[in-house]
C-alpha cells in the first residue's frame, strides 16, 4: 500500500456504561470506569498518530459521552463529531452503509458504536493480510473501549468486505 492513498478506519466500542434502573437503553450513561477509560483511547490515538479527521458517533448517551472524552484527549486535533442515529444498535451491514456515504476527503474515519456491530464490522472488513495477533484479539473479545484500526486503499463507497488490513486492536484502560 502506498502511504498517500491509505484510508484508516477506527472502530470503537463505547466505554463502560452503567445500568441505572428505569433508564431507557438509549439514555444509559457511562459508569465511573468508562469516564476514566475513554480519554485513554484518545491519548492512544494521538500517540500512534491515528487522529481522525471525521468521527461518526451513535446517538446513544454512552457513545456521545465516550466521544466527548476521546475528543477532549485529542485536544485541538479533534474534529467536530457527527451524531448518527443509524449507528445505534446497528448491525455491521448498517454501519457499513453509513461508512459508504462518507466523502473521500476524509482520510481517517472513527466510528463509535455498540456491540455486536462493532466487532462484526471489524471482522467483516479485515483482509487476509491483517496483523494476526490484532485480528485474533478483535475476533475473540471486544470489551468496552476496544478499538480496531484498519487500513485500506479503497474509497469509503467501495469498502465492502475483507478489503481493509486490520493493523491494531487495543483496549485502552486507565491505570
PDB file of C-alpha atoms in Angstrom:
ATOM      1  CA  UNK A   1       0.000   0.000   0.000  1.00  0.00           C
ATOM      2  CA  UNK A   2       1.366   3.387  -0.899  1.00  0.00           C
ATOM      3  CA  UNK A   3       1.064   5.657   2.122  1.00  0.00           C
ATOM      4  CA  UNK A   4      -0.516   8.595   0.286  1.00  0.00           C
ATOM      5  CA  UNK A   5      -3.575   6.551  -0.757  1.00  0.00           C
ATOM      6  CA  UNK A   6      -4.265   4.822   2.541  1.00  0.00           C
ATOM      7  CA  UNK A   7      -7.505   5.478   4.378  1.00  0.00           C
ATOM      8  CA  UNK A   8      -7.794   4.481   8.018  1.00  0.00           C
ATOM      9  CA  UNK A   9     -10.925   3.375   9.819  1.00  0.00           C
ATOM     10  CA  UNK A  10     -11.035   3.330  13.618  1.00  0.00           C
ATOM     11  CA  UNK A  11     -13.939   1.314  15.010  1.00  0.00           C
ATOM     12  CA  UNK A  12     -14.514   1.875  18.735  1.00  0.00           C
ATOM     13  CA  UNK A  13     -16.923   0.308  21.167  1.00  0.00           C
ATOM     14  CA  UNK A  14     -18.213   2.822  23.714  1.00  0.00           C
ATOM     15  CA  UNK A  15     -16.599   2.898  27.159  1.00  0.00           C
ATOM     16  CA  UNK A  16     -18.050   1.024  30.168  1.00  0.00           C
ATOM     17  CA  UNK A  17     -21.656   2.036  30.723  1.00  0.00           C
ATOM     18  CA  UNK A  18     -23.954   1.963  33.709  1.00  0.00           C
ATOM     19  CA  UNK A  19     -27.332   0.198  34.053  1.00  0.00           C
ATOM     20  CA  UNK A  20     -29.362   2.606  36.215  1.00  0.00           C
ATOM     21  CA  UNK A  21     -32.896   1.433  36.872  1.00  0.00           C
ATOM     22  CA  UNK A  22     -35.716   2.992  34.911  1.00  0.00           C
ATOM     23  CA  UNK A  23     -33.460   4.456  32.213  1.00  0.00           C
ATOM     24  CA  UNK A  24     -34.068   3.575  28.568  1.00  0.00           C
ATOM     25  CA  UNK A  25     -31.145   1.798  26.881  1.00  0.00           C
ATOM     26  CA  UNK A  26     -30.505   4.755  24.560  1.00  0.00           C
ATOM     27  CA  UNK A  27     -30.060   7.046  27.597  1.00  0.00           C
ATOM     28  CA  UNK A  28     -27.689   4.831  29.625  1.00  0.00           C
ATOM     29  CA  UNK A  29     -24.671   6.880  30.815  1.00  0.00           C
ATOM     30  CA  UNK A  30     -21.061   5.845  31.276  1.00  0.00           C
ATOM     31  CA  UNK A  31     -20.116   4.478  34.653  1.00  0.00           C
ATOM     32  CA  UNK A  32     -17.077   5.815  36.528  1.00  0.00           C
ATOM     33  CA  UNK A  33     -14.623   3.410  34.828  1.00  0.00           C
ATOM     34  CA  UNK A  34     -15.969   4.500  31.423  1.00  0.00           C
ATOM     35  CA  UNK A  35     -15.256   8.143  32.242  1.00  0.00           C
ATOM     36  CA  UNK A  36     -11.664   7.152  33.125  1.00  0.00           C
ATOM     37  CA  UNK A  37     -11.024   4.819  30.147  1.00  0.00           C
ATOM     38  CA  UNK A  38     -12.485   6.853  27.266  1.00  0.00           C
ATOM     39  CA  UNK A  39      -9.867   9.653  27.336  1.00  0.00           C
ATOM     40  CA  UNK A  40      -7.127   6.987  27.379  1.00  0.00           C
ATOM     41  CA  UNK A  41      -8.390   5.876  23.965  1.00  0.00           C
ATOM     42  CA  UNK A  42      -7.944   9.414  22.655  1.00  0.00           C
ATOM     43  CA  UNK A  43      -4.422   9.560  24.073  1.00  0.00           C
ATOM     44  CA  UNK A  44      -3.605   6.213  22.411  1.00  0.00           C
ATOM     45  CA  UNK A  45      -4.826   7.569  19.058  1.00  0.00           C
ATOM     46  CA  UNK A  46      -2.601  10.655  19.450  1.00  0.00           C
ATOM     47  CA  UNK A  47       0.427   8.619  20.489  1.00  0.00           C
ATOM     48  CA  UNK A  48       0.061   6.306  17.474  1.00  0.00           C
ATOM     49  CA  UNK A  49      -0.699   9.146  15.042  1.00  0.00           C
ATOM     50  CA  UNK A  50      -4.161   7.808  14.237  1.00  0.00           C
ATOM     51  CA  UNK A  51      -6.007  11.084  14.617  1.00  0.00           C
ATOM     52  CA  UNK A  52      -9.435  11.034  12.946  1.00  0.00           C
ATOM     53  CA  UNK A  53     -10.425  13.851  10.624  1.00  0.00           C
ATOM     54  CA  UNK A  54     -14.076  12.786  10.943  1.00  0.00           C
ATOM     55  CA  UNK A  55     -15.991  10.991  13.708  1.00  0.00           C
ATOM     56  CA  UNK A  56     -19.364   9.290  13.348  1.00  0.00           C
ATOM     57  CA  UNK A  57     -20.945   8.574  16.704  1.00  0.00           C
ATOM     58  CA  UNK A  58     -24.091   6.684  17.679  1.00  0.00           C
ATOM     59  CA  UNK A  59     -26.700   8.993  19.185  1.00  0.00           C
ATOM     60  CA  UNK A  60     -26.880   6.972  22.437  1.00  0.00           C
ATOM     61  CA  UNK A  61     -25.750   8.805  25.579  1.00  0.00           C
ATOM     62  CA  UNK A  62     -22.904   6.372  26.393  1.00  0.00           C
ATOM     63  CA  UNK A  63     -21.376   6.730  22.916  1.00  0.00           C
ATOM     64  CA  UNK A  64     -21.765  10.522  22.987  1.00  0.00           C
ATOM     65  CA  UNK A  65     -20.003  10.639  26.361  1.00  0.00           C
ATOM     66  CA  UNK A  66     -17.243   8.337  25.063  1.00  0.00           C
ATOM     67  CA  UNK A  67     -16.825  10.602  22.044  1.00  0.00           C
ATOM     68  CA  UNK A  68     -16.635  13.710  24.226  1.00  0.00           C
ATOM     69  CA  UNK A  69     -13.786  12.193  26.275  1.00  0.00           C
ATOM     70  CA  UNK A  70     -11.921  10.976  23.166  1.00  0.00           C
ATOM     71  CA  UNK A  71     -12.211  14.440  21.603  1.00  0.00           C
ATOM     72  CA  UNK A  72     -11.101  16.083  24.864  1.00  0.00           C
ATOM     73  CA  UNK A  73      -7.945  13.942  24.787  1.00  0.00           C
ATOM     74  CA  UNK A  74      -7.356  14.792  21.104  1.00  0.00           C
ATOM     75  CA  UNK A  75      -7.490  18.476  22.032  1.00  0.00           C
ATOM     76  CA  UNK A  76      -7.290  20.905  19.117  1.00  0.00           C
ATOM     77  CA  UNK A  77      -6.794  17.983  16.695  1.00  0.00           C
ATOM     78  CA  UNK A  78     -10.313  16.705  17.416  1.00  0.00           C
ATOM     79  CA  UNK A  79     -12.811  17.022  14.573  1.00  0.00           C
ATOM     80  CA  UNK A  80     -16.422  18.007  15.202  1.00  0.00           C
ATOM     81  CA  UNK A  81     -18.240  14.671  15.567  1.00  0.00           C
ATOM     82  CA  UNK A  82     -21.440  13.867  13.713  1.00  0.00           C
ATOM     83  CA  UNK A  83     -24.179  12.080  15.664  1.00  0.00           C
ATOM     84  CA  UNK A  84     -25.711   9.283  13.643  1.00  0.00           C
ATOM     85  CA  UNK A  85     -28.993   7.653  14.734  1.00  0.00           C
ATOM     86  CA  UNK A  86     -28.351   4.792  12.300  1.00  0.00           C
ATOM     87  CA  UNK A  87     -25.336   3.669  14.367  1.00  0.00           C
ATOM     88  CA  UNK A  88     -27.437   2.978  17.479  1.00  0.00           C
ATOM     89  CA  UNK A  89     -27.775  -0.801  17.936  1.00  0.00           C
ATOM     90  CA  UNK A  90     -26.664  -1.160  14.310  1.00  0.00           C
ATOM     91  CA  UNK A  91     -25.650  -4.337  12.550  1.00  0.00           C
ATOM     92  CA  UNK A  92     -22.333  -4.471  10.717  1.00  0.00           C
ATOM     93  CA  UNK A  93     -24.108  -4.044   7.386  1.00  0.00           C
ATOM     94  CA  UNK A  94     -25.956  -0.947   8.602  1.00  0.00           C
ATOM     95  CA  UNK A  95     -22.712   0.558   9.942  1.00  0.00           C
ATOM     96  CA  UNK A  96     -21.011  -0.169   6.637  1.00  0.00           C
ATOM     97  CA  UNK A  97     -23.859   1.531   4.750  1.00  0.00           C
ATOM     98  CA  UNK A  98     -23.246   4.678   6.854  1.00  0.00           C
ATOM     99  CA  UNK A  99     -19.468   4.477   6.214  1.00  0.00           C
ATOM    100  CA  UNK A 100     -20.057   4.027   2.464  1.00  0.00           C
ATOM    101  CA  UNK A 101     -21.569   7.546   2.391  1.00  0.00           C
ATOM    102  CA  UNK A 102     -18.543   9.279   3.950  1.00  0.00           C
ATOM    103  CA  UNK A 103     -16.854  11.680   1.494  1.00  0.00           C
ATOM    104  CA  UNK A 104     -13.442  10.639   0.203  1.00  0.00           C
ATOM    105  CA  UNK A 105     -11.936  13.861   1.508  1.00  0.00           C
ATOM    106  CA  UNK A 106     -11.916  12.023   4.881  1.00  0.00           C
ATOM    107  CA  UNK A 107      -8.672  10.062   5.294  1.00  0.00           C
ATOM    108  CA  UNK A 108      -9.066   8.802   8.879  1.00  0.00           C
ATOM    109  CA  UNK A 109     -12.596   7.975   9.975  1.00  0.00           C
ATOM    110  CA  UNK A 110     -13.598   6.996  13.505  1.00  0.00           C
ATOM    111  CA  UNK A 111     -16.882   5.226  14.250  1.00  0.00           C
ATOM    112  CA  UNK A 112     -18.071   4.942  17.869  1.00  0.00           C
ATOM    113  CA  UNK A 113     -20.886   2.459  18.328  1.00  0.00           C
ATOM    114  CA  UNK A 114     -22.068  -0.724  20.058  1.00  0.00           C
ATOM    115  CA  UNK A 115     -21.639  -4.483  20.255  1.00  0.00           C
ATOM    116  CA  UNK A 116     -22.108  -6.757  18.443  1.00  0.00           C
ATOM    117  CA  UNK A 117     -21.998  -4.465  15.391  1.00  0.00           C
ATOM    118  CA  UNK A 118     -18.508  -3.046  16.041  1.00  0.00           C
ATOM    119  CA  UNK A 119     -16.900  -6.479  16.304  1.00  0.00           C
ATOM    120  CA  UNK A 120     -18.884  -7.899  13.390  1.00  0.00           C
ATOM    121  CA  UNK A 121     -17.879  -4.930  11.218  1.00  0.00           C
ATOM    122  CA  UNK A 122     -14.179  -5.244  12.103  1.00  0.00           C
ATOM    123  CA  UNK A 123     -14.226  -8.960  11.271  1.00  0.00           C
ATOM    124  CA  UNK A 124     -16.199  -8.385   8.061  1.00  0.00           C
ATOM    125  CA  UNK A 125     -13.749  -5.770   6.776  1.00  0.00           C
ATOM    126  CA  UNK A 126     -10.492  -7.432   7.899  1.00  0.00           C
ATOM    127  CA  UNK A 127      -8.452  -8.735   4.973  1.00  0.00           C
ATOM    128  CA  UNK A 128      -6.305 -11.859   4.910  1.00  0.00           C
ATOM    129  CA  UNK A 129      -3.123  -9.811   5.288  1.00  0.00           C
ATOM    130  CA  UNK A 130      -4.266  -8.380   8.635  1.00  0.00           C
ATOM    131  CA  UNK A 131      -1.969  -8.450  11.647  1.00  0.00           C
ATOM    132  CA  UNK A 132      -2.615 -11.940  13.036  1.00  0.00           C
ATOM    133  CA  UNK A 133      -2.463 -11.074  16.749  1.00  0.00           C
ATOM    134  CA  UNK A 134      -4.634  -7.974  16.376  1.00  0.00           C
ATOM    135  CA  UNK A 135      -7.147  -9.938  14.280  1.00  0.00           C
ATOM    136  CA  UNK A 136      -7.354 -12.764  16.838  1.00  0.00           C
ATOM    137  CA  UNK A 137      -7.752 -10.316  19.736  1.00  0.00           C
ATOM    138  CA  UNK A 138     -10.597  -8.482  17.977  1.00  0.00           C
ATOM    139  CA  UNK A 139     -12.249 -11.762  16.965  1.00  0.00           C
ATOM    140  CA  UNK A 140     -12.210 -13.337  20.425  1.00  0.00           C
ATOM    141  CA  UNK A 141     -13.068 -10.358  22.649  1.00  0.00           C
ATOM    142  CA  UNK A 142     -14.204  -6.805  22.065  1.00  0.00           C
ATOM    143  CA  UNK A 143     -14.626  -5.225  25.506  1.00  0.00           C
ATOM    144  CA  UNK A 144     -15.802  -1.709  26.230  1.00  0.00           C
ATOM    145  CA  UNK A 145     -13.399   0.959  24.915  1.00  0.00           C
ATOM    146  CA  UNK A 146     -11.973  -1.601  22.485  1.00  0.00           C
ATOM    147  CA  UNK A 147     -10.784  -0.085  19.251  1.00  0.00           C
ATOM    148  CA  UNK A 148      -9.716  -1.522  15.933  1.00  0.00           C
ATOM    149  CA  UNK A 149      -7.622   0.274  13.335  1.00  0.00           C
ATOM    150  CA  UNK A 150      -7.980  -0.824   9.714  1.00  0.00           C
ATOM    151  CA  UNK A 151      -6.227   0.493   6.596  1.00  0.00           C
ATOM    152  CA  UNK A 152      -7.451   0.370   3.008  1.00  0.00           C
ATOM    153  CA  UNK A 153      -6.652   1.850  -0.389  1.00  0.00           C
ATOM    154  CA  UNK A 154     -10.334   1.735  -1.375  1.00  0.00           C
ATOM    155  CA  UNK A 155     -12.697   4.678  -1.220  1.00  0.00           C
ATOM    156  CA  UNK A 156     -15.303   4.643   1.557  1.00  0.00           C
ATOM    157  CA  UNK A 157     -18.001   3.935  -1.041  1.00  0.00           C
ATOM    158  CA  UNK A 158     -16.132   0.838  -2.291  1.00  0.00           C
ATOM    159  CA  UNK A 159     -15.479  -0.692   1.123  1.00  0.00           C
ATOM    160  CA  UNK A 160     -17.463  -3.910   1.340  1.00  0.00           C
ATOM    161  CA  UNK A 161     -15.650  -6.835   2.941  1.00  0.00           C
ATOM    162  CA  UNK A 162     -12.186  -8.318   3.535  1.00  0.00           C
ATOM    163  CA  UNK A 163     -10.668  -5.261   1.901  1.00  0.00           C
ATOM    164  CA  UNK A 164      -9.066  -3.460   4.837  1.00  0.00           C
ATOM    165  CA  UNK A 165      -5.944  -4.569   6.688  1.00  0.00           C
ATOM    166  CA  UNK A 166      -6.541  -4.783  10.439  1.00  0.00           C
ATOM    167  CA  UNK A 167      -3.364  -3.281  11.915  1.00  0.00           C
ATOM    168  CA  UNK A 168      -4.204  -2.698  15.605  1.00  0.00           C
ATOM    169  CA  UNK A 169      -6.643  -3.852  18.240  1.00  0.00           C
ATOM    170  CA  UNK A 170      -6.332  -2.025  21.546  1.00  0.00           C
ATOM    171  CA  UNK A 171      -8.315  -1.879  24.778  1.00  0.00           C
ATOM    172  CA  UNK A 172      -7.187   1.375  26.436  1.00  0.00           C
ATOM    173  CA  UNK A 173      -7.607   1.334  30.209  1.00  0.00           C
ATOM    174  CA  UNK A 174      -6.947   3.975  32.847  1.00  0.00           C
ATOM    175  CA  UNK A 175      -4.389   2.951  35.451  1.00  0.00           C
TER     176      UNK A 175
END
